[in-house]
mmCIF file of C-alpha atoms and ligand atoms in Angstrom:
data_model
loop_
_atom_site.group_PDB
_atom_site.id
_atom_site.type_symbol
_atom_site.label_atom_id
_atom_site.label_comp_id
_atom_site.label_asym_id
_atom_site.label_seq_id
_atom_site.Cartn_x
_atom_site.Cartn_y
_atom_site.Cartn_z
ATOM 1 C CA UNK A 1212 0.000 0.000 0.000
ATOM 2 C CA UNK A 1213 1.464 3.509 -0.725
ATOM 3 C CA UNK A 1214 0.981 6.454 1.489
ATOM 4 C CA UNK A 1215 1.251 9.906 0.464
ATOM 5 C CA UNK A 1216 2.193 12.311 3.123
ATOM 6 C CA UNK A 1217 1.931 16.176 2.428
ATOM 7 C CA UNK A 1218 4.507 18.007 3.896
ATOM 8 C CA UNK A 1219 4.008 21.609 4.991
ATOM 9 C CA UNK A 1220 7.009 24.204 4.691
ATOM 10 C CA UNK A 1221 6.299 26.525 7.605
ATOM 11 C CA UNK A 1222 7.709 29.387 9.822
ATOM 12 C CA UNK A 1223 9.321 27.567 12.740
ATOM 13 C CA UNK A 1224 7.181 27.391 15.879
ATOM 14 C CA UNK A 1225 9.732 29.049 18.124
ATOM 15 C CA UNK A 1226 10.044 31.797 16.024
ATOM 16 C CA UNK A 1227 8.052 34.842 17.466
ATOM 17 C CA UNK A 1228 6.929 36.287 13.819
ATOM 18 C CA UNK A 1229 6.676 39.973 13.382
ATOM 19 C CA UNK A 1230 4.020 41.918 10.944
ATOM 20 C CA UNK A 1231 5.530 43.640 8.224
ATOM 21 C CA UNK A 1232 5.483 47.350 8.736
ATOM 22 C CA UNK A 1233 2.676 46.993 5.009
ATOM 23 C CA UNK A 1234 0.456 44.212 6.785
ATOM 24 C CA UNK A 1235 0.997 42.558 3.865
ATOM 25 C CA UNK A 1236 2.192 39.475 5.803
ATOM 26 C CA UNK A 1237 4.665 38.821 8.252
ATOM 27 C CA UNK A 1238 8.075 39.149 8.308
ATOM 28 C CA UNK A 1239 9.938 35.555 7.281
ATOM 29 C CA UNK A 1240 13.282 36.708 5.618
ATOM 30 C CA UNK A 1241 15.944 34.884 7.711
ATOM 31 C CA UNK A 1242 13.230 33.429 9.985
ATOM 32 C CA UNK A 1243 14.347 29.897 10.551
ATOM 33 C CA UNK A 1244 11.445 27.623 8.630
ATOM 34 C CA UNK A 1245 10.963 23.566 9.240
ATOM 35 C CA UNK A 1246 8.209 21.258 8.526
ATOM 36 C CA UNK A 1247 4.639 21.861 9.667
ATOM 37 C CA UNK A 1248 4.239 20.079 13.254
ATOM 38 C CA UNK A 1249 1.108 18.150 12.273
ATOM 39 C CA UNK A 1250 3.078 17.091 9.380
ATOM 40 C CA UNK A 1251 5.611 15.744 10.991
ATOM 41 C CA UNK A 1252 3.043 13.751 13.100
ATOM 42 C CA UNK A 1253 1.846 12.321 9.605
ATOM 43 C CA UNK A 1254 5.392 11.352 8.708
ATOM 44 C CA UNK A 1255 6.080 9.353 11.971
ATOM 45 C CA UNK A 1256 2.351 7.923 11.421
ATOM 46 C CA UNK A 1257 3.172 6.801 7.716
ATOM 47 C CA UNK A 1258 6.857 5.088 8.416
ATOM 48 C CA UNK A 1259 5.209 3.430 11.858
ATOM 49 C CA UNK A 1260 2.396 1.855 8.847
ATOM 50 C CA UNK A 1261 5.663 0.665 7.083
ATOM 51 C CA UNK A 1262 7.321 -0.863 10.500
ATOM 52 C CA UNK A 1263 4.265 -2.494 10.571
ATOM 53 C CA UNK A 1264 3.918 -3.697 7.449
ATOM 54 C CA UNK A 1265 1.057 -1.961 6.142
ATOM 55 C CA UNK A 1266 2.101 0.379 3.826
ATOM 56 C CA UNK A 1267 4.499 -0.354 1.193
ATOM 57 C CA UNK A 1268 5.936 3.188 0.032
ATOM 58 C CA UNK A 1269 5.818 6.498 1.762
ATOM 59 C CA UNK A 1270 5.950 9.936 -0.788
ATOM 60 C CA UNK A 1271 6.489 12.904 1.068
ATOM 61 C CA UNK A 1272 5.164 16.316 -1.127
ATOM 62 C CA UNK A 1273 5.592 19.322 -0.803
ATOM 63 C CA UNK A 1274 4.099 22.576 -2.518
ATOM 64 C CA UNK A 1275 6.150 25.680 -2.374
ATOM 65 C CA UNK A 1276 9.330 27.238 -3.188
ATOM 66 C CA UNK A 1277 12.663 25.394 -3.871
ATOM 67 C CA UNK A 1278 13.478 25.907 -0.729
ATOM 68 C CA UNK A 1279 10.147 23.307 0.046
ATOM 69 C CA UNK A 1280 12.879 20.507 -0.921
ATOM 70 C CA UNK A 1281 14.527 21.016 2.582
ATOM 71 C CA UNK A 1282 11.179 19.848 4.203
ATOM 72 C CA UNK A 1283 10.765 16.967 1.811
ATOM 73 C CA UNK A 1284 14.872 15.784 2.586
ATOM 74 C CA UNK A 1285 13.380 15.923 6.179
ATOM 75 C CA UNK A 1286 10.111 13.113 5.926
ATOM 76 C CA UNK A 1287 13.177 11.464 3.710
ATOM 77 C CA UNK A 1288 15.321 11.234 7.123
ATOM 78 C CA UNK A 1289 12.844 10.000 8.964
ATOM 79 C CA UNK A 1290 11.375 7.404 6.505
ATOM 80 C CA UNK A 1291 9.541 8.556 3.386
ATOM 81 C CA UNK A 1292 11.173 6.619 0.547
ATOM 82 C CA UNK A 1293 11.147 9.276 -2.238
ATOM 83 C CA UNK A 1294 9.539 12.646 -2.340
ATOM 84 C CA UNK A 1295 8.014 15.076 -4.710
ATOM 85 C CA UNK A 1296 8.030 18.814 -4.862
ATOM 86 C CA UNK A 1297 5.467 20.897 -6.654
ATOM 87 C CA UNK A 1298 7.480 23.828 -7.435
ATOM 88 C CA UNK A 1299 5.571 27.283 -7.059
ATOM 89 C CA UNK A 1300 6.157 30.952 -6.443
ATOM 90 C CA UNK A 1301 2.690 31.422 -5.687
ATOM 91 C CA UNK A 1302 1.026 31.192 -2.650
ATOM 92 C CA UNK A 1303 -0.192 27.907 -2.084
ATOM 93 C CA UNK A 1304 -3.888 28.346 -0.968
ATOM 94 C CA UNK A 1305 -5.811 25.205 0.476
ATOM 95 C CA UNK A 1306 -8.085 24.346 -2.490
ATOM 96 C CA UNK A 1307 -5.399 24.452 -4.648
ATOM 97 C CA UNK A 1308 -3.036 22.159 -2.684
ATOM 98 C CA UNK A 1309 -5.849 19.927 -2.296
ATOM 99 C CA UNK A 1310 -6.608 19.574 -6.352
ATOM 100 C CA UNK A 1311 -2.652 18.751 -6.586
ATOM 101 C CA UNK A 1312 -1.880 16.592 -3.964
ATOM 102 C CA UNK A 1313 -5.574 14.635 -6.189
ATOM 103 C CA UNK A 1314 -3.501 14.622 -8.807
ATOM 104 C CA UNK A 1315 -0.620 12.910 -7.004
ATOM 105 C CA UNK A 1316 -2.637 10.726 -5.019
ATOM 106 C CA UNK A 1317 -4.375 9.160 -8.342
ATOM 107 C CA UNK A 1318 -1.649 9.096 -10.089
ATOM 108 C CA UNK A 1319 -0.014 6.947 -7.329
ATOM 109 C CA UNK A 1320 -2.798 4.842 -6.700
ATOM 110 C CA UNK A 1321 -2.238 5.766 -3.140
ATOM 111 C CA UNK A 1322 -4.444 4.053 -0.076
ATOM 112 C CA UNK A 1323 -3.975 6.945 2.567
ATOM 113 C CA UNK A 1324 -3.021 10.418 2.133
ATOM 114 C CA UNK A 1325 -1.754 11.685 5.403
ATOM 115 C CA UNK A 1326 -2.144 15.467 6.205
ATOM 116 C CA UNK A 1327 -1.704 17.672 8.850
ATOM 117 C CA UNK A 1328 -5.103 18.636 10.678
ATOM 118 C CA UNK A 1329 -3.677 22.098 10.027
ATOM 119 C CA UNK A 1330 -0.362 23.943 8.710
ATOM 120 C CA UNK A 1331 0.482 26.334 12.384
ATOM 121 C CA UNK A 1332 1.263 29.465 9.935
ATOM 122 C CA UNK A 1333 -2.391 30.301 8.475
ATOM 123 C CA UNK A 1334 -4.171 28.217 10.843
ATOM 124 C CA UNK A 1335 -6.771 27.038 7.455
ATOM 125 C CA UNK A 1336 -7.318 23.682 8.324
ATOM 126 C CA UNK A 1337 -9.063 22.720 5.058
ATOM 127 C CA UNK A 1338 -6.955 21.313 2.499
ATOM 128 C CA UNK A 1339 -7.628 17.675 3.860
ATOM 129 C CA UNK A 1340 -11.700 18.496 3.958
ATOM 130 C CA UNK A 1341 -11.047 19.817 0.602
ATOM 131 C CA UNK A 1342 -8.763 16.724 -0.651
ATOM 132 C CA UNK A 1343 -11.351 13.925 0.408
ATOM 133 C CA UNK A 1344 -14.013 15.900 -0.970
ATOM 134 C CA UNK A 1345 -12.346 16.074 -4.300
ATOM 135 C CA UNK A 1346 -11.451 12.622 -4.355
ATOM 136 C CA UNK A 1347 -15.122 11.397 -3.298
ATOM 137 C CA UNK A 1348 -13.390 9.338 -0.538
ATOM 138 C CA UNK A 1349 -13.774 9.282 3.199
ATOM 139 C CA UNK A 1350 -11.894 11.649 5.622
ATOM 140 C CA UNK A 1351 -10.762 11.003 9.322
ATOM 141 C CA UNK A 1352 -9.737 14.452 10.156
ATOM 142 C CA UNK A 1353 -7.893 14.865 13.645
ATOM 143 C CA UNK A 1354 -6.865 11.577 14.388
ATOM 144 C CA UNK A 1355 -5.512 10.280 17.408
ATOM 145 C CA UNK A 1356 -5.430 6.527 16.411
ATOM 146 C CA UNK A 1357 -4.633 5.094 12.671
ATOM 147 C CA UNK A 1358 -6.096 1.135 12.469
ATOM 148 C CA UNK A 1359 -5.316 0.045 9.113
ATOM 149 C CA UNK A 1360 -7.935 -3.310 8.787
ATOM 150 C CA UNK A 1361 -7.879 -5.469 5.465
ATOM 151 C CA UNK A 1362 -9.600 -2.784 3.232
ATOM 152 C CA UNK A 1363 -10.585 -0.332 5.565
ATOM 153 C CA UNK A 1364 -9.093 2.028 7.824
ATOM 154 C CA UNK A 1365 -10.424 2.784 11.661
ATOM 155 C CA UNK A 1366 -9.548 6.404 12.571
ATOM 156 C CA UNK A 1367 -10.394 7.641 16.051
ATOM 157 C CA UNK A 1368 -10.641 10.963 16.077
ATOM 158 C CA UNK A 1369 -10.508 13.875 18.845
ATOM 159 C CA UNK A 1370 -13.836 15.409 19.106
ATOM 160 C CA UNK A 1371 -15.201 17.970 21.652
ATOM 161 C CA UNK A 1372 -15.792 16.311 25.051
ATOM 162 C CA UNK A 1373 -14.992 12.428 23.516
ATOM 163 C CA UNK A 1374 -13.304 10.549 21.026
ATOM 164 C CA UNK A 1375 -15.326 9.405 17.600
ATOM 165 C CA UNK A 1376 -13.722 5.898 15.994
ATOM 166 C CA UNK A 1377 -14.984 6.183 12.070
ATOM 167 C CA UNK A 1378 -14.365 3.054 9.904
ATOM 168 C CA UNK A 1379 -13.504 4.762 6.450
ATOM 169 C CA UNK A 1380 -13.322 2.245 2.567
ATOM 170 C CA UNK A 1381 -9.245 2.627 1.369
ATOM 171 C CA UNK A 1382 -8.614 4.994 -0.013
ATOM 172 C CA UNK A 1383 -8.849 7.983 2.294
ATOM 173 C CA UNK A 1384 -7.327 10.905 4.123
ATOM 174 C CA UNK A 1385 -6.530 11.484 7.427
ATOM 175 C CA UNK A 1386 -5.296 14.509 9.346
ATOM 176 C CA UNK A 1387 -3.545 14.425 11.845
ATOM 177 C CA UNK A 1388 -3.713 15.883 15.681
ATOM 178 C CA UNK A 1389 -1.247 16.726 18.087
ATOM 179 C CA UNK A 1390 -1.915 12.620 20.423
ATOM 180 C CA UNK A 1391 -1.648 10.244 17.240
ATOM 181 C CA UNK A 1392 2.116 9.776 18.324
ATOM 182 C CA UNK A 1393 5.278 11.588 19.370
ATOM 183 C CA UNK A 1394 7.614 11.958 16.217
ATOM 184 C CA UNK A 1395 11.466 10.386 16.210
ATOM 185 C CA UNK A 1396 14.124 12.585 15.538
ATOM 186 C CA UNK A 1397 16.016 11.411 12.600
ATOM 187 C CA UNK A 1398 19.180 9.838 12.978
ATOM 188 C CA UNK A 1399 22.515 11.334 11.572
ATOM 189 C CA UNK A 1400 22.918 8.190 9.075
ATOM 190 C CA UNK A 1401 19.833 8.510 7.897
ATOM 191 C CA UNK A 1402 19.659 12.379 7.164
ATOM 192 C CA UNK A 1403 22.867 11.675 4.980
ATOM 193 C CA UNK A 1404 21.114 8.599 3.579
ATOM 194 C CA UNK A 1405 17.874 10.966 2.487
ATOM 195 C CA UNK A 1406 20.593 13.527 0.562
ATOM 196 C CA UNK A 1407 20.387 10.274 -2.313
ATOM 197 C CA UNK A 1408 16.453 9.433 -2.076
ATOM 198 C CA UNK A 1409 14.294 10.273 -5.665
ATOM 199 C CA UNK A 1410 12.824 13.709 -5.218
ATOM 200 C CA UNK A 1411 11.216 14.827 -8.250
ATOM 201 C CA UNK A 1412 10.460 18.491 -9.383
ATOM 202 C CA UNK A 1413 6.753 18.820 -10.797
ATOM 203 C CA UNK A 1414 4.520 22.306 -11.378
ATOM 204 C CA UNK A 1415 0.955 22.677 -10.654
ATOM 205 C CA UNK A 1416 0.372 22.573 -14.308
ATOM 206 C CA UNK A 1417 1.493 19.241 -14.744
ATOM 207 C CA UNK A 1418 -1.679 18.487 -12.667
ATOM 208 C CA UNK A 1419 -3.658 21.147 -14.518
ATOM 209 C CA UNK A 1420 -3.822 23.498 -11.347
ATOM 210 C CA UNK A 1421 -3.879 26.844 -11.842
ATOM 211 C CA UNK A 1422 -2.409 28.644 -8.497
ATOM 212 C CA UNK A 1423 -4.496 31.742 -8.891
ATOM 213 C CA UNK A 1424 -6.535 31.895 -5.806
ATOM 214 C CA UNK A 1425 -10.060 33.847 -5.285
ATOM 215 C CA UNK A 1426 -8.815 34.640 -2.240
ATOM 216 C CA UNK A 1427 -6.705 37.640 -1.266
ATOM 217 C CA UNK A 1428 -5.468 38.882 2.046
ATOM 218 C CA UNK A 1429 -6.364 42.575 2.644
ATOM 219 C CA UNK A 1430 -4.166 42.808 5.840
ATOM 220 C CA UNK A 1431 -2.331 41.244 8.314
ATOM 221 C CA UNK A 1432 -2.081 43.233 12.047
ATOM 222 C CA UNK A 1433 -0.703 42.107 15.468
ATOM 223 C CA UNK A 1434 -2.835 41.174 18.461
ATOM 224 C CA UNK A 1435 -3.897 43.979 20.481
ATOM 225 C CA UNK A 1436 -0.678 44.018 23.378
ATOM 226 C CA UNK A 1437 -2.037 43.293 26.543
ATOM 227 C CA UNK A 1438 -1.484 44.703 29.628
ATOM 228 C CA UNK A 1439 0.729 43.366 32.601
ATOM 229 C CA UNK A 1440 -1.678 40.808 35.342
ATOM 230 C CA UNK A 1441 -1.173 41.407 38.570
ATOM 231 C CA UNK A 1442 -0.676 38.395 41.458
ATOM 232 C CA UNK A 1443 -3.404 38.749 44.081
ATOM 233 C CA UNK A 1444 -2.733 37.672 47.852
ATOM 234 C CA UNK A 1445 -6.068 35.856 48.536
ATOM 235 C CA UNK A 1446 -9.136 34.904 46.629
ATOM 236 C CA UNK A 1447 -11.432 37.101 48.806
ATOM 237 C CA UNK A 1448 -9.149 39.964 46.980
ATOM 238 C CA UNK A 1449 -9.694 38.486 43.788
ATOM 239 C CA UNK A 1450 -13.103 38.349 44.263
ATOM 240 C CA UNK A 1451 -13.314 41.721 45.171
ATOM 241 C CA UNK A 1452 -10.886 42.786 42.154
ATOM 242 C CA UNK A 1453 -13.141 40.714 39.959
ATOM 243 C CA UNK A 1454 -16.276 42.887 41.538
ATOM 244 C CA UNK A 1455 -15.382 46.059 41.846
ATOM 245 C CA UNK A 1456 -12.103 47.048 39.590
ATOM 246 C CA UNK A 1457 -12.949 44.303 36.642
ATOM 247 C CA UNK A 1458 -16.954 44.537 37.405
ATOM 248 C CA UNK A 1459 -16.844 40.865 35.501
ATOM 249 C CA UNK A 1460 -18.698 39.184 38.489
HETATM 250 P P1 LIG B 2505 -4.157 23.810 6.127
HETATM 251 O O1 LIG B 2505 -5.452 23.324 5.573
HETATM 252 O O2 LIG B 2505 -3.514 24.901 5.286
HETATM 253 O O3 LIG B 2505 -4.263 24.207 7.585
HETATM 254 O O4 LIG B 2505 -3.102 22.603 6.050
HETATM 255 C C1 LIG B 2505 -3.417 21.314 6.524
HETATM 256 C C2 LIG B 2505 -2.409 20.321 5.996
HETATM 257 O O5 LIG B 2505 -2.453 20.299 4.565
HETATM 258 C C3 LIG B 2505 -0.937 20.597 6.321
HETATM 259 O O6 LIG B 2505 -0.585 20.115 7.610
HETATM 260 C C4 LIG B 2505 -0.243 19.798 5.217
HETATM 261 O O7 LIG B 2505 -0.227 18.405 5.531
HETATM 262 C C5 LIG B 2505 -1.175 20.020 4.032
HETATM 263 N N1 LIG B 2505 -0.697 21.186 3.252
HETATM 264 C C6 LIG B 2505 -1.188 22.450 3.259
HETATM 265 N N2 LIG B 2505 -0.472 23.240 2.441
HETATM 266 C C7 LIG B 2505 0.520 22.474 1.924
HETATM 267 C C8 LIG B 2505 1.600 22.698 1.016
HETATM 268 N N3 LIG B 2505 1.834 23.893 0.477
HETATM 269 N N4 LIG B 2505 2.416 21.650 0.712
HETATM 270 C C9 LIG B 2505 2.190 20.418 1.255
HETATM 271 N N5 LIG B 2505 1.196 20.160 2.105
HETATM 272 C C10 LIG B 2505 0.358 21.156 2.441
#
């Protein structure tokens, strides 16, 4: 079975990102960038499948910039057997990720895509909706468990106030959330042994996507700052903070 794993290139999550002085966007020249947490969850998901024996071939992709191929050399370290980059300037919007990692997925014949439930730098969370809809296949969005069962796949899923097990026909897509596992770090040996894996170069128009979006941002700002707390002795002062200086209560 193959798995196709899309691989997010994001601002780092350390990084404290500042707004450009335009609020066109925030600032990312020299901001150190690395692969999309909830991606990396679907790596380590994906290459625990192969340990198992489930899934035969991992393909990491990425959409973005050259510079994607550093995220795609990083699912390589830590399993994926070959990866593929869909080289774009553009902005790479949810909808039209979603049509091209179709494309990919098709063309593969792949059982499971494997997404992040969301990519931490604009917080979307819709290009795995988006992918199973355009597939007509199931989705198990914000997994915590991955049971791969003959031809069907169990996903449990983290839900408000429970957890939801759905049994979804192969093949389907799954997001990922932040309990489905705790990803490896790669191993020296093996991050010089992903420098030779196959990554191939594709554009969105070799999957007929055009990257022109009908959205558009009109601006970016920074939260509101907020002003200092203060530490209270007792709760009968809080109370009475909460009463007569906050009039909340
Ligand atoms: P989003 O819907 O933008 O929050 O992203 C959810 C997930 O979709 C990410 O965690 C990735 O797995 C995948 N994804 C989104 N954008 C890209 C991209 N440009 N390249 C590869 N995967 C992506």
């Amino acid at each position: 079975m193959k798995i196709v794993v899309a691989v997010k290139r994001v601002v780092d999550h350390n990084v404290k990102v500042r707004v450009k002085a335009d609020e066109t966007g925030v600032e990312l020249a020299n901001a150190k960038m690395s692969v999309n947490p909830f991606c990396e969850i679907a790596i380590e998901e994906a290459v625990r499948l192969k340990e198992k024996g489930v899934a035969s071939e991992i393909i990491a992709v990425s959409v973005g910039t050259t510079q994607a191929q550093e995220q795609i050399r990083s699912a390589l370290a830590l399993g994926a057997d070959r990866g593929i980059l869909v080289e774009t300037d553009a902005k790479a919007y949810p909808l039209q990720v979603a049509k091209i990692l179709k494309g990919i997925a098709e063309q593969e014949g792949a059982q499971i895509v494997l997404l992040g439930k969301q990519a931490i730098d604009d917080d979307n969370n819709q290009t795995g909706q988006m992918l199973a809809a355009l597939m007509g296949v199931g989705q198990g969005t914000f997994a915590s468990e991955v049971v791969v069962e003959g031809d069907k796949v169990n996903v449990t899923r983290e839900i408000d106030g429970g957890l939801q097990t759905v049994a979804l026909p192969l093949p389907a897509v799954i997001t990922t959330d932040l309990r489905l596992n705790e990803p490896r770090f790669p191993k020296l040996p093996n991050i010089m042994a992903a420098k030779k894996k196959p990554l191939e170069t594709k554009t969105p128009a070799d999957f007929g996507v055009d990257m022109t979006s009908k959205l558009e941002t009109v601006k970016v700002v920074a939260p509101k700052e907020r002003s200092a707390g203060v530490k209270v002795a007792s709760v009968d002062e809080l109370i009475d903070k909460l009463k007569n200086e906050a009039r909340v209560i």
